[in-house]
C-alpha cells in the first residue's frame, strides 16, 4: 500500500474540499498587494465561473435530473458539496410553481474565512461567480436570486432557483 492509499477516501475528500474552500482567501492574500480590488475581483470571478461550470459536468456524468427548479437546486447543492465537502449543509424546499429555495446552513468558504481571521465577505465574490455559472451550466433555463448570504452576516444563505425568463 502506498502512502496515498493509507489515507481513507473520506478523509482525502474532506482534506481536499477544505483546501478548495480556502482558495478564495489564499488567492486574495497572495495577490492583494499587487492588484487593485477591481482587477482582482474580475480575475477571481473568471476563475470561479469556470469552477461553477463543472457542476453541469458532475450532474450529467452521474445522471442527475435537472429538468425543473427543484432538480436544478438539488444538483447544484450536490455538486457544491462534492467540491467544498461535508461542511456545506443545505435544505431545499419548493416555494412556488417551478421555483425552489436552497437554504445553506453552513458554508465551507465562510468557515475558512472565520478560521483565518478574514472577513467572510471576501468569500461572496467567489461564491456568487461560482453559483451564477453553475446553475445555467446545469440548465440554462434557470437562474439564481439571492435573498440573503452567510458571508454578508446573515444566519443562512437563501437562494431561489427560478426560470430565467423572470429576470
PDB file of C-alpha atoms in Angstrom:
ATOM      1  CA  UNK A   1       0.000   0.000   0.000  1.00  0.00           C
ATOM      2  CA  UNK A   2       1.463   3.373  -0.980  1.00  0.00           C
ATOM      3  CA  UNK A   3       1.199   6.485   1.182  1.00  0.00           C
ATOM      4  CA  UNK A   4      -1.790   7.848  -0.700  1.00  0.00           C
ATOM      5  CA  UNK A   5      -3.804   4.678  -0.119  1.00  0.00           C
ATOM      6  CA  UNK A   6      -3.127   4.885   3.625  1.00  0.00           C
ATOM      7  CA  UNK A   7      -5.379   7.917   3.793  1.00  0.00           C
ATOM      8  CA  UNK A   8      -9.029   6.792   3.829  1.00  0.00           C
ATOM      9  CA  UNK A   9     -11.129   8.022   0.886  1.00  0.00           C
ATOM     10  CA  UNK A  10     -13.490  10.049   3.077  1.00  0.00           C
ATOM     11  CA  UNK A  11     -10.554  11.774   4.776  1.00  0.00           C
ATOM     12  CA  UNK A  12      -8.956  12.586   1.398  1.00  0.00           C
ATOM     13  CA  UNK A  13     -12.235  14.149   0.276  1.00  0.00           C
ATOM     14  CA  UNK A  14     -12.559  16.230   3.446  1.00  0.00           C
ATOM     15  CA  UNK A  15      -8.968  17.453   3.206  1.00  0.00           C
ATOM     16  CA  UNK A  16      -9.248  18.317  -0.488  1.00  0.00           C
ATOM     17  CA  UNK A  17     -12.565  20.115  -0.008  1.00  0.00           C
ATOM     18  CA  UNK A  18     -11.130  22.038   2.934  1.00  0.00           C
ATOM     19  CA  UNK A  19      -8.338  23.365   0.743  1.00  0.00           C
ATOM     20  CA  UNK A  20     -10.679  24.243  -2.146  1.00  0.00           C
ATOM     21  CA  UNK A  21     -12.875  26.227   0.234  1.00  0.00           C
ATOM     22  CA  UNK A  22      -9.799  28.193   1.368  1.00  0.00           C
ATOM     23  CA  UNK A  23      -8.685  29.103  -2.171  1.00  0.00           C
ATOM     24  CA  UNK A  24     -10.518  32.443  -2.421  1.00  0.00           C
ATOM     25  CA  UNK A  25      -8.819  33.603   0.768  1.00  0.00           C
ATOM     26  CA  UNK A  26      -5.373  32.336  -0.202  1.00  0.00           C
ATOM     27  CA  UNK A  27      -5.561  33.922  -3.641  1.00  0.00           C
ATOM     28  CA  UNK A  28      -6.790  37.222  -2.258  1.00  0.00           C
ATOM     29  CA  UNK A  29      -3.935  37.339   0.286  1.00  0.00           C
ATOM     30  CA  UNK A  30      -1.333  36.389  -2.323  1.00  0.00           C
ATOM     31  CA  UNK A  31      -2.453  38.940  -4.898  1.00  0.00           C
ATOM     32  CA  UNK A  32      -3.834  41.702  -2.681  1.00  0.00           C
ATOM     33  CA  UNK A  33      -0.705  43.867  -2.730  1.00  0.00           C
ATOM     34  CA  UNK A  34      -0.105  43.544  -6.470  1.00  0.00           C
ATOM     35  CA  UNK A  35      -3.530  44.314  -7.913  1.00  0.00           C
ATOM     36  CA  UNK A  36      -6.285  46.770  -7.219  1.00  0.00           C
ATOM     37  CA  UNK A  37      -9.560  45.394  -5.887  1.00  0.00           C
ATOM     38  CA  UNK A  38     -11.472  45.796  -9.150  1.00  0.00           C
ATOM     39  CA  UNK A  39      -8.885  43.877 -11.189  1.00  0.00           C
ATOM     40  CA  UNK A  40      -8.606  41.184  -8.543  1.00  0.00           C
ATOM     41  CA  UNK A  41     -12.402  40.780  -8.332  1.00  0.00           C
ATOM     42  CA  UNK A  42     -12.659  40.374 -12.120  1.00  0.00           C
ATOM     43  CA  UNK A  43      -9.927  37.715 -12.172  1.00  0.00           C
ATOM     44  CA  UNK A  44     -11.436  35.910  -9.182  1.00  0.00           C
ATOM     45  CA  UNK A  45     -14.890  35.843 -10.786  1.00  0.00           C
ATOM     46  CA  UNK A  46     -13.458  34.394 -14.012  1.00  0.00           C
ATOM     47  CA  UNK A  47     -11.743  31.575 -12.105  1.00  0.00           C
ATOM     48  CA  UNK A  48     -14.816  30.695 -10.051  1.00  0.00           C
ATOM     49  CA  UNK A  49     -17.148  30.838 -13.061  1.00  0.00           C
ATOM     50  CA  UNK A  50     -15.022  28.074 -14.585  1.00  0.00           C
ATOM     51  CA  UNK A  51     -15.371  26.034 -11.385  1.00  0.00           C
ATOM     52  CA  UNK A  52     -19.121  26.639 -11.392  1.00  0.00           C
ATOM     53  CA  UNK A  53     -19.475  25.267 -14.906  1.00  0.00           C
ATOM     54  CA  UNK A  54     -18.137  21.956 -13.607  1.00  0.00           C
ATOM     55  CA  UNK A  55     -21.397  21.453 -11.693  1.00  0.00           C
ATOM     56  CA  UNK A  56     -23.050  20.640 -15.019  1.00  0.00           C
ATOM     57  CA  UNK A  57     -20.321  18.126 -15.810  1.00  0.00           C
ATOM     58  CA  UNK A  58     -20.885  16.347 -12.490  1.00  0.00           C
ATOM     59  CA  UNK A  59     -24.670  16.300 -12.878  1.00  0.00           C
ATOM     60  CA  UNK A  60     -24.502  14.831 -16.368  1.00  0.00           C
ATOM     61  CA  UNK A  61     -21.765  12.328 -15.507  1.00  0.00           C
ATOM     62  CA  UNK A  62     -23.889  10.897 -12.715  1.00  0.00           C
ATOM     63  CA  UNK A  63     -27.261  11.140 -14.426  1.00  0.00           C
ATOM     64  CA  UNK A  64     -28.774  13.699 -12.062  1.00  0.00           C
ATOM     65  CA  UNK A  65     -32.154  15.001 -13.207  1.00  0.00           C
ATOM     66  CA  UNK A  66     -32.068  18.749 -13.955  1.00  0.00           C
ATOM     67  CA  UNK A  67     -35.434  19.420 -15.601  1.00  0.00           C
ATOM     68  CA  UNK A  68     -37.123  21.686 -13.040  1.00  0.00           C
ATOM     69  CA  UNK A  69     -36.145  24.179 -10.326  1.00  0.00           C
ATOM     70  CA  UNK A  70     -36.033  21.632  -7.517  1.00  0.00           C
ATOM     71  CA  UNK A  71     -33.879  19.215  -9.530  1.00  0.00           C
ATOM     72  CA  UNK A  72     -31.533  22.044 -10.538  1.00  0.00           C
ATOM     73  CA  UNK A  73     -31.273  23.186  -6.895  1.00  0.00           C
ATOM     74  CA  UNK A  74     -30.534  19.622  -5.764  1.00  0.00           C
ATOM     75  CA  UNK A  75     -27.896  19.028  -8.457  1.00  0.00           C
ATOM     76  CA  UNK A  76     -26.314  22.397  -7.651  1.00  0.00           C
ATOM     77  CA  UNK A  77     -26.188  21.574  -3.937  1.00  0.00           C
ATOM     78  CA  UNK A  78     -24.780  18.083  -4.542  1.00  0.00           C
ATOM     79  CA  UNK A  79     -22.043  19.364  -6.890  1.00  0.00           C
ATOM     80  CA  UNK A  80     -21.203  22.136  -4.447  1.00  0.00           C
ATOM     81  CA  UNK A  81     -20.910  19.641  -1.614  1.00  0.00           C
ATOM     82  CA  UNK A  82     -18.620  17.495  -3.787  1.00  0.00           C
ATOM     83  CA  UNK A  83     -16.336  20.492  -4.339  1.00  0.00           C
ATOM     84  CA  UNK A  84     -16.478  22.012  -0.850  1.00  0.00           C
ATOM     85  CA  UNK A  85     -17.022  18.963   1.321  1.00  0.00           C
ATOM     86  CA  UNK A  86     -19.337  17.876   4.092  1.00  0.00           C
ATOM     87  CA  UNK A  87     -19.249  21.281   5.788  1.00  0.00           C
ATOM     88  CA  UNK A  88     -21.591  22.537   3.072  1.00  0.00           C
ATOM     89  CA  UNK A  89     -25.000  21.872   4.637  1.00  0.00           C
ATOM     90  CA  UNK A  90     -28.262  22.758   2.967  1.00  0.00           C
ATOM     91  CA  UNK A  91     -32.002  22.193   2.683  1.00  0.00           C
ATOM     92  CA  UNK A  92     -34.226  22.567  -0.351  1.00  0.00           C
ATOM     93  CA  UNK A  93     -37.923  23.352  -0.414  1.00  0.00           C
ATOM     94  CA  UNK A  94     -40.380  24.181  -3.144  1.00  0.00           C
ATOM     95  CA  UNK A  95     -41.594  27.762  -2.926  1.00  0.00           C
ATOM     96  CA  UNK A  96     -43.900  28.097  -5.905  1.00  0.00           C
ATOM     97  CA  UNK A  97     -44.580  26.677  -9.314  1.00  0.00           C
ATOM     98  CA  UNK A  98     -41.205  25.687 -10.752  1.00  0.00           C
ATOM     99  CA  UNK A  99     -39.332  27.564  -8.043  1.00  0.00           C
ATOM    100  CA  UNK A 100     -37.161  26.144  -5.265  1.00  0.00           C
ATOM    101  CA  UNK A 101     -35.374  27.727  -2.324  1.00  0.00           C
ATOM    102  CA  UNK A 102     -31.951  26.432  -1.366  1.00  0.00           C
ATOM    103  CA  UNK A 103     -31.139  27.317   2.228  1.00  0.00           C
ATOM    104  CA  UNK A 104     -27.450  26.949   3.045  1.00  0.00           C
ATOM    105  CA  UNK A 105     -26.995  26.413   6.778  1.00  0.00           C
ATOM    106  CA  UNK A 106     -23.202  26.036   6.783  1.00  0.00           C
ATOM    107  CA  UNK A 107     -20.687  27.316   4.239  1.00  0.00           C
ATOM    108  CA  UNK A 108     -17.142  25.977   3.994  1.00  0.00           C
ATOM    109  CA  UNK A 109     -15.745  29.188   2.490  1.00  0.00           C
ATOM    110  CA  UNK A 110     -17.119  31.256   5.372  1.00  0.00           C
ATOM    111  CA  UNK A 111     -15.789  28.690   7.850  1.00  0.00           C
ATOM    112  CA  UNK A 112     -12.294  29.052   6.319  1.00  0.00           C
ATOM    113  CA  UNK A 113     -12.543  32.855   6.479  1.00  0.00           C
ATOM    114  CA  UNK A 114     -13.536  32.713  10.139  1.00  0.00           C
ATOM    115  CA  UNK A 115     -10.712  30.272  10.961  1.00  0.00           C
ATOM    116  CA  UNK A 116      -8.163  32.564   9.340  1.00  0.00           C
ATOM    117  CA  UNK A 117      -9.500  35.761  10.862  1.00  0.00           C
ATOM    118  CA  UNK A 118     -10.576  37.087   7.446  1.00  0.00           C
ATOM    119  CA  UNK A 119     -13.748  38.978   6.665  1.00  0.00           C
ATOM    120  CA  UNK A 120     -16.295  36.386   5.448  1.00  0.00           C
ATOM    121  CA  UNK A 121     -17.499  38.956   2.915  1.00  0.00           C
ATOM    122  CA  UNK A 122     -14.364  38.165   0.878  1.00  0.00           C
ATOM    123  CA  UNK A 123     -15.960  34.799   0.014  1.00  0.00           C
ATOM    124  CA  UNK A 124     -19.024  36.433  -1.603  1.00  0.00           C
ATOM    125  CA  UNK A 125     -17.334  37.356  -4.879  1.00  0.00           C
ATOM    126  CA  UNK A 126     -16.071  33.811  -5.477  1.00  0.00           C
ATOM    127  CA  UNK A 127     -19.285  32.162  -4.281  1.00  0.00           C
ATOM    128  CA  UNK A 128     -21.581  34.300  -6.399  1.00  0.00           C
ATOM    129  CA  UNK A 129     -19.418  33.837  -9.501  1.00  0.00           C
ATOM    130  CA  UNK A 130     -19.395  30.070  -8.911  1.00  0.00           C
ATOM    131  CA  UNK A 131     -23.136  29.802  -8.236  1.00  0.00           C
ATOM    132  CA  UNK A 132     -24.219  32.120 -11.047  1.00  0.00           C
ATOM    133  CA  UNK A 133     -22.234  29.996 -13.523  1.00  0.00           C
ATOM    134  CA  UNK A 134     -23.190  26.629 -12.008  1.00  0.00           C
ATOM    135  CA  UNK A 135     -26.963  26.941 -12.328  1.00  0.00           C
ATOM    136  CA  UNK A 136     -27.045  27.796 -16.060  1.00  0.00           C
ATOM    137  CA  UNK A 137     -24.433  25.058 -16.612  1.00  0.00           C
ATOM    138  CA  UNK A 138     -26.928  22.645 -15.082  1.00  0.00           C
ATOM    139  CA  UNK A 139     -29.889  24.027 -17.008  1.00  0.00           C
ATOM    140  CA  UNK A 140     -29.708  27.304 -18.963  1.00  0.00           C
ATOM    141  CA  UNK A 141     -33.420  27.887 -18.386  1.00  0.00           C
ATOM    142  CA  UNK A 142     -32.771  28.650 -14.677  1.00  0.00           C
ATOM    143  CA  UNK A 143     -31.091  31.399 -12.664  1.00  0.00           C
ATOM    144  CA  UNK A 144     -30.417  32.180  -9.015  1.00  0.00           C
ATOM    145  CA  UNK A 145     -31.716  35.005  -6.902  1.00  0.00           C
ATOM    146  CA  UNK A 146     -30.037  35.597  -3.541  1.00  0.00           C
ATOM    147  CA  UNK A 147     -32.281  36.564  -0.654  1.00  0.00           C
ATOM    148  CA  UNK A 148     -29.536  36.636   1.986  1.00  0.00           C
ATOM    149  CA  UNK A 149     -25.953  35.412   2.440  1.00  0.00           C
ATOM    150  CA  UNK A 150     -23.942  33.984   5.303  1.00  0.00           C
ATOM    151  CA  UNK A 151     -20.842  35.817   4.050  1.00  0.00           C
ATOM    152  CA  UNK A 152     -22.743  39.105   4.356  1.00  0.00           C
ATOM    153  CA  UNK A 153     -23.573  38.385   8.001  1.00  0.00           C
ATOM    154  CA  UNK A 154     -26.911  36.584   7.664  1.00  0.00           C
ATOM    155  CA  UNK A 155     -27.534  33.328   9.555  1.00  0.00           C
ATOM    156  CA  UNK A 156     -28.132  31.416   6.309  1.00  0.00           C
ATOM    157  CA  UNK A 157     -27.916  31.813   2.578  1.00  0.00           C
ATOM    158  CA  UNK A 158     -31.318  31.752   0.986  1.00  0.00           C
ATOM    159  CA  UNK A 159     -31.111  31.278  -2.756  1.00  0.00           C
ATOM    160  CA  UNK A 160     -34.093  30.928  -5.052  1.00  0.00           C
ATOM    161  CA  UNK A 161     -33.743  28.855  -8.219  1.00  0.00           C
ATOM    162  CA  UNK A 162     -36.290  30.009 -10.751  1.00  0.00           C
ATOM    163  CA  UNK A 163     -36.881  30.173 -14.507  1.00  0.00           C
ATOM    164  CA  UNK A 164     -34.593  32.601 -16.317  1.00  0.00           C
ATOM    165  CA  UNK A 165     -37.476  34.239 -18.152  1.00  0.00           C
ATOM    166  CA  UNK A 166     -38.406  36.134 -14.951  1.00  0.00           C
ATOM    167  CA  UNK A 167     -35.114  38.052 -14.985  1.00  0.00           C
TER     168      UNK A 167
END
